Short mmCIF file of C-alpha atoms in Angstrom, two decimals:
data_model
loop_
_atom_site.label_atom_id
_atom_site.label_comp_id
_atom_site.label_asym_id
_atom_site.label_seq_id
_atom_site.Cartn_x
_atom_site.Cartn_y
_atom_site.Cartn_z
CA MET A 1 0.08 0.09 -0.04
CA LYS A 2 1.16 3.64 -0.98
CA LYS A 3 0.63 6.29 1.74
CA PHE A 4 1.01 10.03 0.75
CA MET A 5 1.31 12.31 3.83
CA ILE A 6 0.94 16.08 2.98
CA LEU A 7 -0.43 14.83 -0.37
CA ALA A 8 2.97 13.76 -1.83
CA ALA A 9 2.39 12.81 -5.46
CA VAL A 10 3.99 10.05 -7.38
CA ALA A 11 3.41 10.67 -10.93
CA MET A 12 3.57 7.92 -13.74
CA LEU A 13 3.45 9.75 -16.71
CA VAL A 14 2.36 6.94 -18.60
CA GLY A 15 -1.00 7.29 -16.77
CA ARG A 16 -1.23 9.93 -14.03
CA ALA A 17 -3.81 8.96 -11.41
CA SER A 18 -6.40 11.57 -10.86
CA ALA A 19 -8.66 11.87 -7.58
CA ALA A 20 -11.21 9.35 -7.35
CA VAL A 21 -14.88 10.38 -6.76
CA ARG A 22 -16.14 9.58 -3.34
CA ASP A 23 -19.85 8.77 -2.86
CA THR A 24 -21.28 8.66 0.98
CA ILE A 25 -24.67 7.12 0.82
CA SER A 26 -26.61 7.25 4.26
CA LEU A 27 -28.19 4.24 5.82
CA ASN A 28 -30.08 5.90 8.65
CA ALA A 29 -33.55 5.39 7.28
CA GLY A 30 -35.53 2.18 7.79
CA TRP A 31 -33.85 -0.11 10.40
CA GLN A 32 -35.72 -2.87 11.82
CA PHE A 33 -34.83 -2.99 15.74
CA HIS A 34 -35.40 -5.62 18.68
CA LEU A 35 -34.82 -4.78 22.22
CA GLY A 36 -33.62 -7.59 24.44
CA GLU A 37 -31.74 -10.98 24.14
CA LEU A 38 -32.04 -13.29 21.07
CA SER A 39 -30.80 -16.71 20.39
CA GLY A 40 -28.61 -15.44 17.54
CA ILE A 41 -28.47 -13.49 14.17
CA GLU A 42 -30.93 -15.99 12.54
CA ALA A 43 -33.65 -14.89 15.07
CA VAL A 44 -33.65 -11.06 14.14
CA LYS A 45 -35.74 -11.01 11.07
CA ASN A 46 -38.65 -12.49 12.47
CA ALA A 47 -38.33 -11.17 16.03
CA LYS A 48 -40.84 -8.65 17.46
CA SER A 49 -39.41 -5.40 16.53
CA GLU A 50 -40.05 -1.77 15.53
CA ARG A 51 -38.80 0.58 12.76
CA VAL A 52 -36.40 3.02 13.78
CA ASN A 53 -34.24 5.82 12.16
CA LEU A 54 -30.84 6.79 13.12
CA PRO A 55 -29.23 7.73 15.14
CA HIS A 56 -30.87 5.74 17.65
CA ASP A 57 -30.78 5.46 21.37
CA PHE A 58 -32.69 2.39 22.90
CA LEU A 59 -31.63 3.30 26.58
CA ILE A 60 -33.31 6.76 26.70
CA GLY A 61 -36.84 5.31 26.43
CA GLN A 62 -36.49 2.73 29.07
CA PRO A 63 -37.98 3.39 32.48
CA TRP A 64 -35.97 5.44 35.20
CA VAL A 65 -34.74 3.07 37.80
CA GLU A 66 -34.73 4.57 41.35
CA PRO A 67 -32.01 3.52 43.68
CA ASP A 68 -32.59 0.88 45.94
CA ALA A 69 -32.66 1.67 49.60
CA SER A 70 -29.85 -0.42 50.31
CA GLU A 71 -27.61 1.71 47.91
CA ARG A 72 -25.40 4.51 49.47
CA PRO A 73 -23.36 7.00 47.85
CA ASP A 74 -19.74 6.29 47.73
CA ASN A 75 -18.14 9.49 49.28
CA SER A 76 -14.60 8.01 49.56
CA ASP A 77 -13.78 9.77 46.03
CA ALA A 78 -14.82 13.32 45.64
CA GLY A 79 -14.32 12.67 41.67
CA SER A 80 -16.59 9.72 41.51
CA ASN A 81 -20.19 10.05 40.41
CA VAL A 82 -21.03 6.21 41.70
CA ARG A 83 -23.85 7.19 43.93
CA SER A 84 -25.82 3.95 43.00
CA ARG A 85 -25.62 0.93 40.94
CA LEU A 86 -27.02 2.68 37.92
CA SER A 87 -26.04 6.38 38.62
CA PRO A 88 -22.86 6.40 35.98
CA ARG A 89 -25.41 5.36 33.38
CA GLY A 90 -28.33 7.91 33.82
CA PHE A 91 -30.46 5.38 36.15
CA LYS A 92 -31.29 3.25 33.31
CA GLU A 93 -30.99 -0.47 33.25
CA MET A 94 -28.58 -1.89 30.90
CA ASN A 95 -29.83 -3.96 27.81
CA VAL A 96 -29.02 -5.34 24.50
CA GLY A 97 -30.42 -4.02 21.16
CA TRP A 98 -30.50 -5.90 17.70
CA TYR A 99 -30.75 -4.09 14.43
CA ARG A 100 -31.51 -5.18 10.93
CA TYR A 101 -31.06 -3.46 7.45
CA VAL A 102 -31.48 -4.96 3.87
CA LEU A 103 -29.00 -3.51 1.43
CA THR A 104 -29.59 -3.44 -2.36
CA PRO A 105 -26.49 -2.38 -3.73
CA LYS A 106 -26.28 -0.08 -6.78
CA ALA A 107 -24.97 -1.73 -10.20
CA GLU A 108 -22.49 1.17 -10.72
CA TRP A 109 -20.74 -0.05 -7.19
CA LYS A 110 -19.08 -2.91 -9.02
CA GLY A 111 -15.51 -2.80 -9.35
CA ARG A 112 -15.24 -0.08 -6.60
CA ARG A 113 -14.43 -0.16 -3.16
CA VAL A 114 -17.39 -0.24 -0.84
CA VAL A 115 -17.14 0.40 2.80
CA LEU A 116 -19.58 0.15 5.61
CA ASP A 117 -18.93 2.70 7.97
CA PHE A 118 -20.33 3.19 11.53
CA GLN A 119 -19.72 6.40 13.34
CA GLY A 120 -20.40 4.58 16.72
CA ILE A 121 -22.11 1.69 18.40
CA MET A 122 -22.56 1.89 22.20
CA LEU A 123 -21.10 0.21 24.32
CA VAL A 124 -19.75 -2.73 22.22
CA GLY A 125 -21.07 -4.03 18.91
CA ASP A 126 -20.79 -6.78 16.27
CA VAL A 127 -21.77 -6.66 12.83
CA TRP A 128 -22.80 -9.25 10.35
CA LEU A 129 -23.19 -9.21 6.78
CA ASN A 130 -25.05 -11.92 5.01
CA GLY A 131 -24.77 -13.99 8.07
CA LYS A 132 -20.91 -13.21 8.05
CA HIS A 133 -19.29 -11.73 11.08
CA ILE A 134 -17.35 -8.80 9.56
CA GLY A 135 -16.36 -6.42 12.44
CA LYS A 136 -16.96 -5.31 15.95
CA THR A 137 -16.17 -2.39 18.32
CA ASP A 138 -15.31 -2.48 22.09
CA TYR A 139 -15.65 1.14 22.76
CA GLY A 140 -18.49 2.88 21.54
CA TYR A 141 -16.95 6.40 21.39
CA LEU A 142 -14.84 5.35 18.49
CA GLY A 143 -16.26 4.60 15.09
CA PHE A 144 -15.16 1.91 12.75
CA ASP A 145 -15.51 0.67 9.18
CA THR A 146 -14.87 -2.58 7.00
CA ASP A 147 -14.35 -3.05 3.36
CA ILE A 148 -17.26 -5.35 2.06
CA SER A 149 -16.57 -5.04 -1.59
CA SER A 150 -15.48 -8.79 -1.95
CA ILE A 151 -18.70 -10.03 0.06
CA LEU A 152 -21.33 -7.73 -1.27
CA LYS A 153 -24.27 -9.52 -3.46
CA PHE A 154 -24.95 -7.60 -6.49
CA ASP A 155 -27.72 -10.02 -7.65
CA GLY A 156 -30.16 -9.55 -4.93
CA ASP A 157 -30.41 -7.94 -1.16
CA ASN A 158 -27.98 -8.03 1.55
CA GLU A 159 -28.88 -8.34 5.14
CA ILE A 160 -26.90 -6.43 7.75
CA ILE A 161 -27.45 -7.42 11.43
CA VAL A 162 -25.70 -5.24 14.25
CA LYS A 163 -25.86 -6.41 18.01
CA ALA A 164 -25.38 -3.58 20.55
CA ASN A 165 -24.78 -4.11 24.18
CA THR A 166 -24.33 -1.62 27.10
CA GLN A 167 -22.85 -4.09 29.17
CA GLN A 168 -22.06 -3.35 32.85
CA PRO A 169 -23.47 -0.27 34.57
CA ASN A 170 -19.93 0.91 35.78
CA ASN A 171 -18.64 0.88 32.32
CA SER A 172 -19.09 4.64 32.06
CA ARG A 173 -18.96 8.17 33.99
CA TRP A 174 -22.04 9.51 32.53
CA TYR A 175 -25.20 8.65 30.51
CA THR A 176 -24.06 7.08 27.20
CA GLY A 177 -27.29 5.90 25.67
CA GLY A 178 -27.14 2.65 23.75
CA GLY A 179 -27.30 1.23 20.09
CA LEU A 180 -26.68 2.75 16.87
CA TYR A 181 -26.43 6.49 18.19
CA ARG A 182 -24.41 7.90 15.21
CA ASP A 183 -24.62 7.74 11.37
CA VAL A 184 -24.13 4.66 9.38
CA ASN A 185 -22.91 5.25 5.90
CA ILE A 186 -21.97 3.18 2.61
CA ILE A 187 -18.87 4.68 1.24
CA VAL A 188 -18.03 4.06 -2.34
CA THR A 189 -14.51 5.09 -3.73
CA ASP A 190 -11.93 4.00 -6.46
CA LYS A 191 -10.84 0.67 -5.54
CA LYS A 192 -7.03 1.73 -5.46
CA LEU A 193 -6.98 5.38 -4.69
CA TYR A 194 -9.03 6.71 -1.53
CA PHE A 195 -8.78 8.59 1.75
CA PRO A 196 -8.49 5.91 4.84
CA ARG A 197 -10.32 6.74 7.97
CA HIS A 198 -9.79 9.93 9.84
CA PRO A 199 -7.06 10.99 6.90
CA LEU A 200 -6.54 14.95 7.63
CA PHE A 201 -5.03 16.38 10.77
CA ILE A 202 -4.47 20.10 11.21
CA ARG A 203 -2.93 21.64 14.15
CA THR A 204 -1.47 25.23 15.05
CA GLU A 205 1.83 25.98 16.60
CA ASN A 206 1.87 29.16 18.64
CA ASN A 207 -0.97 30.84 17.02
CA LYS A 208 1.62 31.41 14.13
CA LYS A 209 1.59 28.42 11.96
CA VAL A 210 -1.00 25.83 10.71
CA LYS A 211 0.24 22.32 10.10
CA ILE A 212 -1.74 20.26 7.57
CA GLN A 213 -1.22 16.54 7.49
CA ALA A 214 -3.11 14.32 5.06
CA GLU A 215 -3.06 10.46 4.28
CA ILE A 216 -4.10 8.79 0.98
CA ALA A 217 -4.00 5.03 0.70
CA CYS A 218 -3.17 4.17 -3.14
CA PHE A 219 -2.72 0.37 -4.34
CA ASN A 220 -0.94 0.70 -7.50
CA LYS A 221 0.07 -1.61 -10.06
CA VAL A 222 1.37 -0.60 -13.59
CA ASP A 223 1.11 -3.60 -15.88
CA ASN A 224 1.37 -4.28 -19.69
CA ILE A 225 2.70 -0.99 -20.78
CA SER A 226 4.42 -0.39 -24.12
CA GLY A 227 4.99 2.97 -26.19
CA THR A 228 7.40 6.03 -26.14
CA THR A 229 7.57 8.93 -23.49
CA GLY A 230 9.93 11.51 -22.08
CA SER A 231 10.00 10.11 -18.54
CA PHE A 232 8.46 7.21 -17.21
CA LEU A 233 8.73 7.22 -13.34
CA VAL A 234 8.66 10.65 -11.80
CA VAL A 235 8.81 11.04 -8.03
CA ARG A 236 8.78 14.64 -6.51
CA PRO A 237 6.85 15.87 -3.40
CA TRP A 238 3.71 17.80 -3.92
CA THR A 239 4.20 21.36 -3.19
CA GLN A 240 0.70 23.00 -3.31
CA PHE A 241 0.67 23.72 0.30
CA PHE A 242 4.21 23.95 1.07
CA ASN A 243 7.36 25.07 -0.59
CA PRO A 244 10.22 22.90 0.61
CA GLU A 245 12.81 25.43 0.01
CA ASP A 246 11.65 27.93 2.63
CA ARG A 247 9.17 25.78 4.89
CA SER A 248 11.10 23.75 7.30
CA ASP A 249 8.01 22.30 8.65
CA MET A 250 6.82 20.14 5.88
CA PRO A 251 6.42 16.63 7.18
CA LYS A 252 8.10 13.90 5.34
CA SER A 253 6.19 12.13 2.71
CA ARG A 254 5.85 8.34 2.04
CA CYS A 255 5.30 6.07 -0.90
CA ASN A 256 5.58 2.37 -0.86
CA ASN A 257 4.33 -0.80 -2.62
CA ILE A 258 4.64 0.21 -6.26
CA VAL A 259 4.58 -2.94 -8.65
CA MET A 260 5.46 -2.20 -12.19
CA THR A 261 5.54 -5.33 -14.73
CA ASN A 262 5.63 -6.12 -18.13
CA ILE A 263 6.64 -2.75 -19.48
CA GLN A 264 8.11 -2.02 -23.11
CA MET A 265 9.11 1.22 -23.41
CA GLU A 266 11.35 3.98 -25.32
CA CYS A 267 12.10 7.22 -22.98
CA ARG A 268 14.38 9.76 -22.40
CA ASN A 269 14.49 8.98 -18.69
CA PHE A 270 13.00 5.74 -17.29
CA PHE A 271 13.85 6.47 -13.52
CA ASP A 272 13.40 10.04 -12.81
CA VAL A 273 13.69 9.91 -9.20
CA GLY A 274 15.50 12.26 -7.11
CA THR A 275 16.82 12.10 -3.51
CA SER A 276 15.04 14.18 -1.05
CA ASP A 277 14.81 14.50 2.79
CA LYS A 278 11.06 15.14 2.25
CA TYR A 279 9.98 11.72 1.31
CA LEU A 280 10.57 8.11 2.12
CA LEU A 281 10.45 5.44 -0.62
CA ARG A 282 10.30 1.67 -0.18
CA ASP A 283 9.04 -1.57 -1.41
CA PHE A 284 9.03 -1.02 -5.20
CA THR A 285 8.87 -4.08 -7.71
CA PHE A 286 10.44 -3.99 -11.42
CA LYS A 287 9.62 -7.09 -13.25
CA ASN A 288 9.50 -8.28 -16.70
CA ILE A 289 10.87 -4.75 -18.10
CA ASN A 290 12.67 -4.12 -21.30
CA VAL A 291 13.33 -0.24 -22.10
CA LYS A 292 15.77 1.81 -24.18
CA ASP A 293 16.53 4.80 -21.62
CA GLU A 294 18.80 7.80 -22.77
CA LYS A 295 19.49 8.51 -19.14
CA LYS A 296 20.22 5.27 -17.88
CA ALA A 297 19.82 6.41 -14.50
CA PHE A 298 18.08 3.78 -12.78
CA ASP A 299 19.33 2.97 -9.42
CA LYS A 300 17.52 0.46 -7.12
CA THR A 301 19.59 1.45 -3.99
CA MET A 302 17.39 4.86 -3.95
CA ILE A 303 14.35 2.98 -2.93
CA GLU A 304 14.56 0.87 0.15
CA ASN A 305 13.77 -2.77 -0.39
CA THR A 306 13.40 -2.58 -4.25
CA ILE A 307 12.78 -6.07 -5.91
CA VAL A 308 14.32 -6.32 -9.59
CA GLU A 309 13.32 -9.23 -11.87
CA ASN A 310 14.09 -9.62 -15.38
CA VAL A 311 14.78 -5.93 -16.11
CA THR A 312 16.88 -4.88 -19.23
CA ILE A 313 17.85 -1.17 -19.79
CA LEU A 314 19.56 -0.53 -22.96
#
C-alpha cells in the first residue's frame, strides 16, 4: 500500500492517477430494531421489532430506575459519580439491542471499493453481513469501518445485522445511551485510490503556524504498458501547500508498494527519481521490463527494499 503524507505525489507519466470520486450514501433510514436478548442473528428477522431511524438510542426510552434503599453513595472519592448501581449510566437499566437493515447495492458500485462505516455503536457492537461476522467495536465512542467489496451480493438483497450491548452499569462515568447512536454510511471510492478513515489532521503552533497532514491510500500496479514517453517514473513531493525551499515544517512524505510489470518502453528518462529528505520510498517492484533509456539513471538503491526481476535497460 502506498501512503502519501501532506499529499505527496508520485506521477506515473504513462497514466497519472487522478482524484477518485467518493460517494457517501446514508443508511440512517429504515432499520428494524428489537430490544432484548435473542438466540442469534437468525432470530432477528422474525423477532418482535419496530422500525427506527438513526441515530437511535434504545436506552433513553427505558424506565428510570430509582436507587434501591440499600444503595449508599460512595463518598470516599470526591471525583466519583458512583452514587448507586446505575448512577453512572443515567439510572437506566442495561440492555441489548438488535438492528437489521436490508441493503440493495447499485450496479455502478461494481469494481469499486465499498465500505460499511459505523460512526459509533454504544457500548460494544458486532456486525454481520449475509451471516458473516465482518467487524466489531469494544469502545462505543470510536467508530469503525469495514471493506465489504468482496462479499457484497449484487444480484439481490444483503442483510446487515448489528448487535449493541451496553454491558455493565459501571462501564462509564455518565449517561451514554445505547445502540446505533451515530450515523451509518456506505462509502464508495475508487478501488485503488482513496482516503482512509480520519485522513486529515490540522493543528496550530503558537498561533503562528498551521500544520496540515493528510493520508491517502493507493494500491498501485502498472502492468502491460508499451510505447514511447519522455520520463516514465517521476517522484517529487507535491508543493501545493508547502514550498520545501523555505518551509522547514513540511512533514516527510511516504510512498510504498508500487508494482511495475511487463513494460516495453522507449524513453528519455525511465527512472526520474531524485533524492530528498522530504519523502521516503520503499517496497517497489520492477519485473519483466525492457526499456531503451537515454539517461540510464536506474538505481535500485535509491528505493528501500526494491525488487528487480528480469529488467533490461539499454
